[in-house]
mmCIF file of C-alpha atoms and ligand atoms in Angstrom:
data_model
loop_
_atom_site.group_PDB
_atom_site.id
_atom_site.type_symbol
_atom_site.label_atom_id
_atom_site.label_comp_id
_atom_site.label_asym_id
_atom_site.label_seq_id
_atom_site.Cartn_x
_atom_site.Cartn_y
_atom_site.Cartn_z
ATOM 1 C CA MET A 17 33.211 -43.735 17.470
ATOM 2 C CA SER A 18 35.849 -40.930 18.266
ATOM 3 C CA LYS A 19 38.839 -40.627 16.174
ATOM 4 C CA ASN A 20 41.206 -41.122 18.992
ATOM 5 C CA ALA A 21 39.272 -43.898 20.610
ATOM 6 C CA LYS A 22 41.328 -46.167 23.090
ATOM 7 C CA PHE A 23 41.374 -49.594 21.891
ATOM 8 C CA PHE A 24 41.078 -52.504 24.261
ATOM 9 C CA LEU A 25 39.919 -55.081 21.744
ATOM 10 C CA PRO A 26 41.941 -58.378 21.826
ATOM 11 C CA GLY A 27 42.872 -57.672 18.143
ATOM 12 C CA PRO A 28 43.318 -55.409 16.347
ATOM 13 C CA VAL A 29 44.866 -53.561 19.286
ATOM 14 C CA TYR A 30 45.786 -49.835 19.961
ATOM 15 C CA VAL A 31 48.568 -48.569 17.863
ATOM 16 C CA ARG A 32 50.838 -45.728 18.949
ATOM 17 C CA ASP A 33 51.370 -42.891 16.568
ATOM 18 C CA GLU A 34 55.163 -43.574 16.392
ATOM 19 C CA ILE A 35 54.308 -46.846 14.667
ATOM 20 C CA LYS A 36 51.960 -45.219 12.390
ATOM 21 C CA GLU A 37 54.646 -42.744 11.459
ATOM 22 C CA ALA A 38 57.137 -45.408 10.889
ATOM 23 C CA MET A 39 54.829 -46.810 8.283
ATOM 24 C CA LYS A 40 55.239 -43.880 6.036
ATOM 25 C CA GLY A 41 58.720 -44.881 5.003
ATOM 26 C CA PRO A 42 59.742 -44.874 1.325
ATOM 27 C CA THR A 43 58.208 -47.327 -0.937
ATOM 28 C CA ILE A 44 61.067 -49.911 -2.062
ATOM 29 C CA GLY A 45 60.957 -52.796 -4.259
ATOM 30 C CA HIS A 46 60.825 -56.123 -2.781
ATOM 31 C CA ARG A 47 63.904 -57.285 -4.804
ATOM 32 C CA SER A 48 66.162 -54.454 -3.794
ATOM 33 C CA LYS A 49 69.075 -54.081 -1.516
ATOM 34 C CA ASP A 50 67.206 -51.833 0.922
ATOM 35 C CA PHE A 51 64.458 -54.500 1.244
ATOM 36 C CA SER A 52 66.894 -57.217 2.042
ATOM 37 C CA VAL A 53 68.453 -55.012 4.594
ATOM 38 C CA LEU A 54 65.243 -54.372 6.306
ATOM 39 C CA TYR A 55 64.205 -57.917 5.997
ATOM 40 C CA GLU A 56 67.360 -59.159 7.740
ATOM 41 C CA LYS A 57 67.136 -56.722 10.619
ATOM 42 C CA ILE A 58 63.508 -57.725 11.208
ATOM 43 C CA VAL A 59 64.100 -61.561 11.034
ATOM 44 C CA LYS A 60 67.200 -61.212 13.414
ATOM 45 C CA GLY A 61 65.106 -59.232 15.924
ATOM 46 C CA ILE A 62 62.232 -61.863 15.984
ATOM 47 C CA ALA A 63 64.697 -64.713 16.405
ATOM 48 C CA GLU A 64 65.988 -62.913 19.406
ATOM 49 C CA ILE A 65 62.656 -62.336 20.901
ATOM 50 C CA LEU A 66 61.563 -65.967 20.352
ATOM 51 C CA HIS A 67 64.818 -67.408 21.512
ATOM 52 C CA THR A 68 65.603 -69.327 18.447
ATOM 53 C CA ASP A 69 68.384 -69.970 15.930
ATOM 54 C CA GLY A 70 65.883 -71.202 13.402
ATOM 55 C CA ARG A 71 64.052 -69.749 10.332
ATOM 56 C CA ILE A 72 61.789 -66.912 10.679
ATOM 57 C CA TYR A 73 59.341 -66.394 7.810
ATOM 58 C CA LEU A 74 57.390 -63.049 7.055
ATOM 59 C CA SER A 75 53.923 -63.193 5.462
ATOM 60 C CA SER A 76 51.741 -60.265 4.160
ATOM 61 C CA SER A 77 48.726 -62.192 5.204
ATOM 62 C CA THR A 78 47.216 -62.552 8.748
ATOM 63 C CA ALA A 79 47.975 -65.469 10.841
ATOM 64 C CA THR A 80 45.129 -67.460 9.568
ATOM 65 C CA GLY A 81 47.162 -67.847 6.356
ATOM 66 C CA LEU A 82 50.066 -69.071 8.260
ATOM 67 C CA MET A 83 47.916 -71.652 10.158
ATOM 68 C CA GLU A 84 46.823 -72.957 6.811
ATOM 69 C CA ALA A 85 50.490 -72.924 5.742
ATOM 70 C CA ALA A 86 51.486 -75.002 8.981
ATOM 71 C CA VAL A 87 48.684 -77.543 8.268
ATOM 72 C CA ARG A 88 49.547 -77.971 4.603
ATOM 73 C CA ASN A 89 53.368 -78.180 5.001
ATOM 74 C CA VAL A 90 53.760 -79.957 8.441
ATOM 75 C CA ILE A 91 50.904 -82.331 9.049
ATOM 76 C CA GLN A 92 51.487 -85.597 7.046
ATOM 77 C CA LYS A 93 48.401 -87.526 7.827
ATOM 78 C CA SER A 94 46.854 -87.100 11.200
ATOM 79 C CA SER A 95 46.753 -84.227 13.511
ATOM 80 C CA LEU A 96 45.759 -83.847 17.157
ATOM 81 C CA HIS A 97 43.944 -80.628 17.903
ATOM 82 C CA LEU A 98 43.930 -79.330 21.585
ATOM 83 C CA ILE A 99 40.802 -77.198 21.748
ATOM 84 C CA CYS A 100 39.712 -74.940 24.593
ATOM 85 C CA GLY A 101 37.886 -72.310 22.737
ATOM 86 C CA SER A 102 37.163 -70.769 19.266
ATOM 87 C CA PHE A 103 40.614 -70.512 17.882
ATOM 88 C CA GLY A 104 41.582 -74.073 18.666
ATOM 89 C CA GLN A 105 38.404 -74.842 16.757
ATOM 90 C CA LEU A 106 39.736 -72.646 13.851
ATOM 91 C CA TRP A 107 42.846 -74.866 13.625
ATOM 92 C CA TYR A 108 40.815 -77.966 13.445
ATOM 93 C CA THR A 109 38.504 -76.627 10.846
ATOM 94 C CA ILE A 110 41.460 -75.467 8.597
ATOM 95 C CA ALA A 111 43.125 -78.921 8.888
ATOM 96 C CA LYS A 112 39.829 -80.767 7.916
ATOM 97 C CA SER A 113 39.296 -78.384 4.973
ATOM 98 C CA CYS A 114 42.755 -79.155 3.775
ATOM 99 C CA GLY A 115 41.821 -82.871 3.847
ATOM 100 C CA LYS A 116 43.847 -83.958 7.055
ATOM 101 C CA ASP A 117 42.813 -86.666 9.264
ATOM 102 C CA ALA A 118 42.179 -84.064 12.273
ATOM 103 C CA VAL A 119 40.979 -85.339 15.611
ATOM 104 C CA PRO A 120 39.753 -82.951 18.269
ATOM 105 C CA LEU A 121 40.953 -83.089 22.055
ATOM 106 C CA GLU A 122 38.408 -80.700 23.609
ATOM 107 C CA VAL A 123 37.833 -79.380 27.052
ATOM 108 C CA ASP A 124 35.246 -77.251 28.579
ATOM 109 C CA TRP A 125 35.809 -73.668 27.432
ATOM 110 C CA GLY A 126 37.383 -71.543 30.179
ATOM 111 C CA LYS A 127 39.567 -74.581 30.948
ATOM 112 C CA ALA A 128 43.076 -75.135 29.966
ATOM 113 C CA ILE A 129 44.578 -78.330 28.143
ATOM 114 C CA LYS A 130 46.158 -80.439 30.702
ATOM 115 C CA PRO A 131 49.588 -82.117 29.802
ATOM 116 C CA GLU A 132 48.520 -85.635 31.023
ATOM 117 C CA ALA A 133 45.360 -85.299 28.595
ATOM 118 C CA VAL A 134 47.800 -84.979 25.663
ATOM 119 C CA ARG A 135 49.852 -87.861 26.824
ATOM 120 C CA SER A 136 46.923 -90.254 26.914
ATOM 121 C CA ALA A 137 45.632 -88.951 23.481
ATOM 122 C CA LEU A 138 49.095 -89.279 21.886
ATOM 123 C CA ALA A 139 49.631 -92.866 23.277
ATOM 124 C CA GLU A 140 46.119 -94.127 22.054
ATOM 125 C CA GLY A 141 46.253 -92.414 18.703
ATOM 126 C CA ASN A 142 48.574 -92.256 15.704
ATOM 127 C CA TYR A 143 49.285 -88.667 15.231
ATOM 128 C CA ASP A 144 52.135 -86.940 13.405
ATOM 129 C CA THR A 145 51.326 -83.332 14.405
ATOM 130 C CA VAL A 146 49.884 -81.646 17.508
ATOM 131 C CA CYS A 147 48.059 -78.284 16.852
ATOM 132 C CA ILE A 148 47.816 -75.865 19.899
ATOM 133 C CA THR A 149 46.548 -72.470 20.658
ATOM 134 C CA HIS A 150 48.921 -70.932 23.094
ATOM 135 C CA ASN A 151 46.710 -68.223 24.463
ATOM 136 C CA GLU A 152 43.064 -68.910 23.624
ATOM 137 C CA THR A 153 41.777 -65.379 23.019
ATOM 138 C CA SER A 154 38.173 -66.174 23.146
ATOM 139 C CA THR A 155 38.161 -67.530 26.814
ATOM 140 C CA GLY A 156 41.235 -65.797 28.231
ATOM 141 C CA VAL A 157 43.174 -68.941 28.922
ATOM 142 C CA MET A 158 46.878 -69.454 28.446
ATOM 143 C CA ASN A 159 47.660 -73.171 27.894
ATOM 144 C CA PRO A 160 50.802 -74.570 29.773
ATOM 145 C CA LEU A 161 52.769 -74.688 26.467
ATOM 146 C CA LYS A 162 56.123 -75.539 28.104
ATOM 147 C CA GLU A 163 54.765 -78.496 29.868
ATOM 148 C CA ILE A 164 52.730 -79.857 26.852
ATOM 149 C CA SER A 165 55.933 -79.430 24.749
ATOM 150 C CA GLU A 166 57.705 -81.691 27.025
ATOM 151 C CA VAL A 167 54.864 -84.304 26.752
ATOM 152 C CA VAL A 168 55.025 -84.096 22.986
ATOM 153 C CA LYS A 169 58.736 -84.712 22.973
ATOM 154 C CA GLU A 170 58.177 -87.983 24.533
ATOM 155 C CA PHE A 171 56.751 -89.258 21.414
ATOM 156 C CA GLU A 172 58.869 -89.868 18.258
ATOM 157 C CA ASP A 173 58.464 -87.765 15.474
ATOM 158 C CA VAL A 174 55.449 -85.728 16.513
ATOM 159 C CA ALA A 175 55.618 -82.162 15.390
ATOM 160 C CA LEU A 176 54.092 -79.405 17.513
ATOM 161 C CA ILE A 177 52.718 -76.291 15.833
ATOM 162 C CA VAL A 178 51.694 -73.339 17.860
ATOM 163 C CA ASP A 179 49.220 -70.481 17.317
ATOM 164 C CA ALA A 180 50.698 -68.068 19.380
ATOM 165 C CA VAL A 181 48.816 -65.131 17.872
ATOM 166 C CA SER A 182 47.790 -63.394 20.972
ATOM 167 C CA SER A 183 50.795 -64.310 23.196
ATOM 168 C CA MET A 184 53.826 -63.777 21.136
ATOM 169 C CA ALA A 185 55.672 -60.535 22.256
ATOM 170 C CA GLY A 186 53.144 -60.564 25.105
ATOM 171 C CA THR A 187 54.763 -63.409 27.268
ATOM 172 C CA GLU A 188 58.171 -65.292 26.874
ATOM 173 C CA ILE A 189 58.123 -68.095 24.385
ATOM 174 C CA LEU A 190 61.487 -70.209 24.069
ATOM 175 C CA VAL A 191 60.907 -71.693 20.728
ATOM 176 C CA ASP A 192 64.045 -73.960 20.578
ATOM 177 C CA GLU A 193 64.131 -75.102 24.025
ATOM 178 C CA TRP A 194 60.411 -76.202 23.873
ATOM 179 C CA GLY A 195 61.017 -77.499 20.493
ATOM 180 C CA LEU A 196 58.062 -75.672 18.845
ATOM 181 C CA ASP A 197 58.168 -76.738 15.099
ATOM 182 C CA VAL A 198 55.985 -73.776 13.874
ATOM 183 C CA CYS A 199 55.271 -70.920 16.201
ATOM 184 C CA LEU A 200 53.134 -68.214 14.495
ATOM 185 C CA ALA A 201 51.344 -64.897 15.143
ATOM 186 C CA SER A 202 49.658 -61.969 13.466
ATOM 187 C CA VAL A 203 51.176 -58.414 14.271
ATOM 188 C CA GLN A 204 47.789 -56.840 15.377
ATOM 189 C CA LYS A 205 47.867 -58.442 18.897
ATOM 190 C CA ALA A 206 50.799 -58.259 21.266
ATOM 191 C CA TRP A 207 53.215 -56.856 18.636
ATOM 192 C CA ALA A 208 50.782 -53.764 18.696
ATOM 193 C CA LEU A 209 50.971 -53.213 14.868
ATOM 194 C CA PRO A 210 47.971 -52.487 12.302
ATOM 195 C CA PRO A 211 46.522 -55.687 10.835
ATOM 196 C CA GLY A 212 47.631 -57.541 7.563
ATOM 197 C CA PHE A 213 51.087 -59.079 8.431
ATOM 198 C CA SER A 214 52.214 -62.260 10.250
ATOM 199 C CA ILE A 215 55.257 -63.962 11.187
ATOM 200 C CA ALA A 216 56.226 -67.596 12.185
ATOM 201 C CA SER A 217 59.329 -69.591 13.272
ATOM 202 C CA ILE A 218 60.023 -72.801 11.333
ATOM 203 C CA SER A 219 61.977 -75.756 12.920
ATOM 204 C CA GLU A 220 64.300 -77.960 10.703
ATOM 205 C CA ARG A 221 61.818 -80.817 11.150
ATOM 206 C CA ALA A 222 58.924 -78.585 9.753
ATOM 207 C CA PHE A 223 61.015 -77.545 6.770
ATOM 208 C CA GLU A 224 61.998 -81.100 6.093
ATOM 209 C CA ARG A 225 58.367 -82.236 6.201
ATOM 210 C CA SER A 226 57.528 -79.687 3.720
ATOM 211 C CA LYS A 227 59.622 -81.346 1.164
ATOM 212 C CA ASN A 228 57.503 -84.369 1.030
ATOM 213 C CA ALA A 229 54.069 -82.611 1.546
ATOM 214 C CA GLU A 230 51.627 -83.159 -1.370
ATOM 215 C CA ASN A 231 49.219 -80.414 -2.621
ATOM 216 C CA LYS A 232 50.620 -77.820 -0.230
ATOM 217 C CA GLY A 233 49.870 -75.078 -2.832
ATOM 218 C CA PHE A 234 52.266 -72.257 -3.833
ATOM 219 C CA TYR A 235 51.652 -69.223 -1.848
ATOM 220 C CA PHE A 236 52.201 -70.756 1.396
ATOM 221 C CA ASP A 237 54.908 -73.462 0.485
ATOM 222 C CA PHE A 238 57.685 -73.490 3.027
ATOM 223 C CA GLU A 239 60.129 -74.424 0.271
ATOM 224 C CA MET A 240 59.184 -71.265 -1.627
ATOM 225 C CA PHE A 241 59.435 -69.241 1.529
ATOM 226 C CA GLU A 242 62.901 -70.766 2.009
ATOM 227 C CA LYS A 243 64.052 -69.986 -1.433
ATOM 228 C CA TYR A 244 63.538 -66.379 -1.049
ATOM 229 C CA HIS A 245 64.500 -66.318 2.671
ATOM 230 C CA LEU A 246 67.973 -67.308 1.468
ATOM 231 C CA ARG A 247 68.107 -64.162 -0.408
ATOM 232 C CA SER A 248 66.465 -62.037 2.328
ATOM 233 C CA GLN A 249 63.318 -61.561 0.264
ATOM 234 C CA THR A 250 59.745 -62.619 0.301
ATOM 235 C CA ILE A 251 57.937 -64.802 -2.285
ATOM 236 C CA SER A 252 55.812 -61.803 -3.652
ATOM 237 C CA THR A 253 55.426 -58.128 -3.002
ATOM 238 C CA ALA A 254 55.642 -57.624 0.677
ATOM 239 C CA SER A 255 53.751 -55.045 2.803
ATOM 240 C CA THR A 256 56.753 -52.689 3.362
ATOM 241 C CA PRO A 257 54.787 -50.324 5.613
ATOM 242 C CA HIS A 258 54.448 -53.194 7.964
ATOM 243 C CA MET A 259 57.995 -54.023 7.827
ATOM 244 C CA TYR A 260 58.921 -50.533 8.697
ATOM 245 C CA ALA A 261 56.705 -50.636 11.655
ATOM 246 C CA LEU A 262 58.000 -54.048 12.773
ATOM 247 C CA SER A 263 61.437 -52.726 12.502
ATOM 248 C CA LYS A 264 60.545 -49.737 14.557
ATOM 249 C CA GLN A 265 58.690 -51.784 17.236
ATOM 250 C CA ILE A 266 61.514 -54.507 17.543
ATOM 251 C CA ASP A 267 64.088 -51.658 18.117
ATOM 252 C CA ASP A 268 61.920 -50.209 20.932
ATOM 253 C CA MET A 269 60.928 -53.464 22.322
ATOM 254 C CA LEU A 270 64.692 -54.638 22.692
ATOM 255 C CA ALA A 271 65.736 -51.156 23.777
ATOM 256 C CA ALA A 272 63.341 -51.304 26.753
ATOM 257 C CA GLY A 273 63.989 -55.015 27.230
ATOM 258 C CA MET A 274 61.362 -57.880 26.595
ATOM 259 C CA GLU A 275 61.443 -58.539 30.521
ATOM 260 C CA SER A 276 59.906 -55.101 31.247
ATOM 261 C CA ARG A 277 57.447 -55.399 28.502
ATOM 262 C CA TYR A 278 56.222 -58.763 29.858
ATOM 263 C CA GLU A 279 56.226 -57.530 33.334
ATOM 264 C CA LYS A 280 54.043 -54.427 32.414
ATOM 265 C CA ILE A 281 51.669 -56.754 30.653
ATOM 266 C CA ILE A 282 51.246 -58.747 33.881
ATOM 267 C CA GLN A 283 50.660 -55.765 35.798
ATOM 268 C CA MET A 284 47.956 -54.587 33.686
ATOM 269 C CA ALA A 285 46.546 -58.115 33.520
ATOM 270 C CA GLU A 286 46.504 -58.175 37.439
ATOM 271 C CA ARG A 287 44.755 -54.930 37.647
ATOM 272 C CA VAL A 288 41.906 -56.079 35.218
ATOM 273 C CA ARG A 289 41.494 -59.359 36.942
ATOM 274 C CA GLU A 290 41.117 -57.668 40.482
ATOM 275 C CA TRP A 291 38.535 -55.373 38.911
ATOM 276 C CA ALA A 292 36.786 -58.351 37.242
ATOM 277 C CA ARG A 293 36.712 -60.446 40.504
ATOM 278 C CA GLU A 294 35.200 -57.625 42.407
ATOM 279 C CA ASN A 295 32.504 -56.732 39.834
ATOM 280 C CA PHE A 296 31.553 -59.846 37.801
ATOM 281 C CA GLY A 297 34.113 -62.774 37.958
ATOM 282 C CA LEU A 298 36.445 -64.291 35.514
ATOM 283 C CA PHE A 299 35.386 -66.796 32.851
ATOM 284 C CA ALA A 300 38.800 -68.571 32.702
ATOM 285 C CA ASP A 301 40.276 -71.056 35.151
ATOM 286 C CA GLU A 302 42.335 -68.777 37.715
ATOM 287 C CA GLU A 303 45.355 -71.193 37.255
ATOM 288 C CA TYR A 304 45.592 -70.467 33.612
ATOM 289 C CA LEU A 305 44.823 -66.800 33.282
ATOM 290 C CA SER A 306 46.026 -65.208 30.129
ATOM 291 C CA PRO A 307 48.513 -62.307 30.566
ATOM 292 C CA THR A 308 47.292 -60.673 27.407
ATOM 293 C CA VAL A 309 43.572 -60.711 27.573
ATOM 294 C CA THR A 310 40.812 -61.008 30.103
ATOM 295 C CA CYS A 311 37.584 -62.838 29.568
ATOM 296 C CA VAL A 312 34.950 -61.262 32.144
ATOM 297 C CA LYS A 313 31.942 -63.344 32.959
ATOM 298 C CA ASN A 314 28.799 -61.451 32.554
ATOM 299 C CA SER A 315 27.523 -62.554 36.001
ATOM 300 C CA LYS A 316 25.234 -59.607 36.439
ATOM 301 C CA ASN A 317 23.603 -60.124 32.922
ATOM 302 C CA ILE A 318 24.116 -56.709 31.692
ATOM 303 C CA ASP A 319 23.350 -55.770 28.045
ATOM 304 C CA VAL A 320 26.881 -56.172 26.806
ATOM 305 C CA THR A 321 26.146 -54.805 23.310
ATOM 306 C CA SER A 322 24.584 -51.665 24.895
ATOM 307 C CA LEU A 323 27.564 -51.268 27.276
ATOM 308 C CA LEU A 324 29.975 -51.580 24.348
ATOM 309 C CA ASN A 325 28.057 -48.816 22.413
ATOM 310 C CA LYS A 326 27.923 -46.350 25.248
ATOM 311 C CA LEU A 327 31.712 -46.951 25.746
ATOM 312 C CA ASN A 328 32.207 -46.341 22.193
ATOM 313 C CA ASP A 329 30.497 -42.685 22.607
ATOM 314 C CA LYS A 330 32.941 -42.052 25.149
ATOM 315 C CA GLY A 331 36.014 -43.013 23.120
ATOM 316 C CA TYR A 332 36.633 -46.596 24.658
ATOM 317 C CA VAL A 333 36.556 -49.723 22.426
ATOM 318 C CA MET A 334 36.577 -53.239 24.177
ATOM 319 C CA GLY A 335 35.530 -56.560 22.960
ATOM 320 C CA ASN A 336 32.193 -58.615 23.233
ATOM 321 C CA GLY A 337 32.342 -62.291 24.010
ATOM 322 C CA TYR A 338 33.781 -64.164 21.049
ATOM 323 C CA GLY A 339 31.504 -66.797 19.064
ATOM 324 C CA LYS A 340 29.207 -68.567 21.247
ATOM 325 C CA LEU A 341 30.311 -66.561 24.290
ATOM 326 C CA LYS A 342 29.003 -63.332 22.844
ATOM 327 C CA GLY A 343 26.809 -61.466 25.673
ATOM 328 C CA GLU A 344 27.896 -64.183 28.191
ATOM 329 C CA THR A 345 31.222 -62.689 28.515
ATOM 330 C CA PHE A 346 32.999 -59.480 27.424
ATOM 331 C CA ARG A 347 36.977 -59.169 26.847
ATOM 332 C CA ILE A 348 39.502 -56.623 27.733
ATOM 333 C CA ALA A 349 42.893 -56.618 26.080
ATOM 334 C CA HIS A 350 45.914 -55.515 28.075
ATOM 335 C CA MET A 351 48.806 -56.327 25.524
ATOM 336 C CA GLY A 352 50.975 -54.166 23.248
ATOM 337 C CA ASP A 353 51.609 -50.655 23.889
ATOM 338 C CA LEU A 354 48.777 -49.915 26.264
ATOM 339 C CA ASN A 355 49.808 -49.073 29.800
ATOM 340 C CA ILE A 356 48.273 -49.092 33.284
ATOM 341 C CA ASP A 357 46.893 -45.635 33.162
ATOM 342 C CA ASP A 358 45.003 -46.679 29.961
ATOM 343 C CA ILE A 359 43.615 -49.510 31.880
ATOM 344 C CA GLU A 360 42.523 -47.367 34.818
ATOM 345 C CA GLY A 361 40.833 -45.068 32.515
ATOM 346 C CA LEU A 362 38.916 -47.977 30.925
ATOM 347 C CA LEU A 363 37.823 -49.527 34.166
ATOM 348 C CA ARG A 364 36.764 -46.161 35.554
ATOM 349 C CA THR A 365 34.795 -45.549 32.429
ATOM 350 C CA ILE A 366 33.156 -49.018 32.500
ATOM 351 C CA ASP A 367 32.148 -48.477 36.183
ATOM 352 C CA GLU A 368 30.667 -45.029 35.532
ATOM 353 C CA THR A 369 28.755 -46.330 32.244
ATOM 354 C CA ILE A 370 27.344 -49.369 34.276
ATOM 355 C CA SER A 371 25.999 -47.143 37.066
ATOM 356 C CA GLU A 372 24.417 -45.017 34.425
ATOM 357 C CA MET A 373 22.692 -47.886 33.060
ATOM 358 C CA GLU A 374 21.192 -49.088 36.287
HETATM 359 C C1 PLP B 30 43.291 -63.310 16.372
HETATM 360 C C2 PLP B 30 43.758 -64.766 16.419
HETATM 361 C C3 PLP B 30 43.762 -65.494 15.297
HETATM 362 C C4 PLP B 30 43.394 -65.057 13.822
HETATM 363 O O1 PLP B 30 44.350 -64.207 13.592
HETATM 364 P P1 PLP B 30 44.107 -63.323 12.195
HETATM 365 O O2 PLP B 30 45.357 -62.347 12.164
HETATM 366 O O3 PLP B 30 42.926 -62.584 11.951
HETATM 367 O O4 PLP B 30 44.242 -64.356 11.070
HETATM 368 C C5 PLP B 30 44.057 -66.861 15.531
HETATM 369 N N1 PLP B 30 44.377 -67.238 16.678
HETATM 370 C C6 PLP B 30 44.323 -66.635 17.674
HETATM 371 C C7 PLP B 30 44.603 -67.193 19.102
HETATM 372 C C8 PLP B 30 43.953 -65.190 17.862
HETATM 373 O O5 PLP B 30 43.949 -64.428 18.826
#
């Protein structure tokens, strides 16, 4: 693969040079004043982007770690899992592995979870928590989170925990208004940083539940997070290169305005969808298309692996279908710091490569 390959994987995503440069900041101790200043700045920026006055925790793990944290701290006994693809299934698997009474509500992949289905399931069962994947990266579906959050609010003391890994910083999320108890993401998706770091917002209810949670472990205990958060520190040694990068990215995002970032992402999405409709078709329900990733249906039955290899040789990296959709679909990310010219370049190169394959 060429050294300057253009990256259109739905994670890890393309990282611009300025971000890599920012990561070279000085090594600082995680109990130093400089660290706390950096920490406070990042937390404040993320809270602004997520429209929350609540807590923001930083984790030197990927989001899967925070998913396990949310499961252990927030689910009391029984959780309802809204599943429309591989990542919804991951939540369910994590909850099961932590000994929770996890129950799936699954729809056909490519479809979104409907608020009415959530209402019926909550009315019938006895759940204390709902787990949802906001943007299902494996199918290119974005679930109607706002509408689902309104349904969850109809039920007393049901927490809503949200995997927003591939939507946060790619589309607007109103954490407080929608009442999201945990909203978590890795930084290697729409935040457009290298992988290895993740962030979450934590509501008062989520934190209170943690106090009574049993067997929640040590590394991902919200009470431990809080203890250090109050000192503007992390529980253990943090990945300060990621924090420098995040600080730089937040500065640039807020300077340009989140609205313009979201708009740019939609423009790229529309271009990719238009191309996909003309050439292959979309895997996801038209009504719930993801702004950040398009899952293209391999209706022409091309050899996807061969296409990806040929694109690699030309310096373009895009994603195969995920899990059971491998080969049946392929995925193009249009999030982070990519722009419309990058997308045009990719689509041209795909067209050219496919005609060479015929
Ligand atoms: C990428 C992804 C994950 C997993 O994130 P890691 O950073 O690899 O832990 C979880 N959920 C969704 C929706 C994703 O896109």
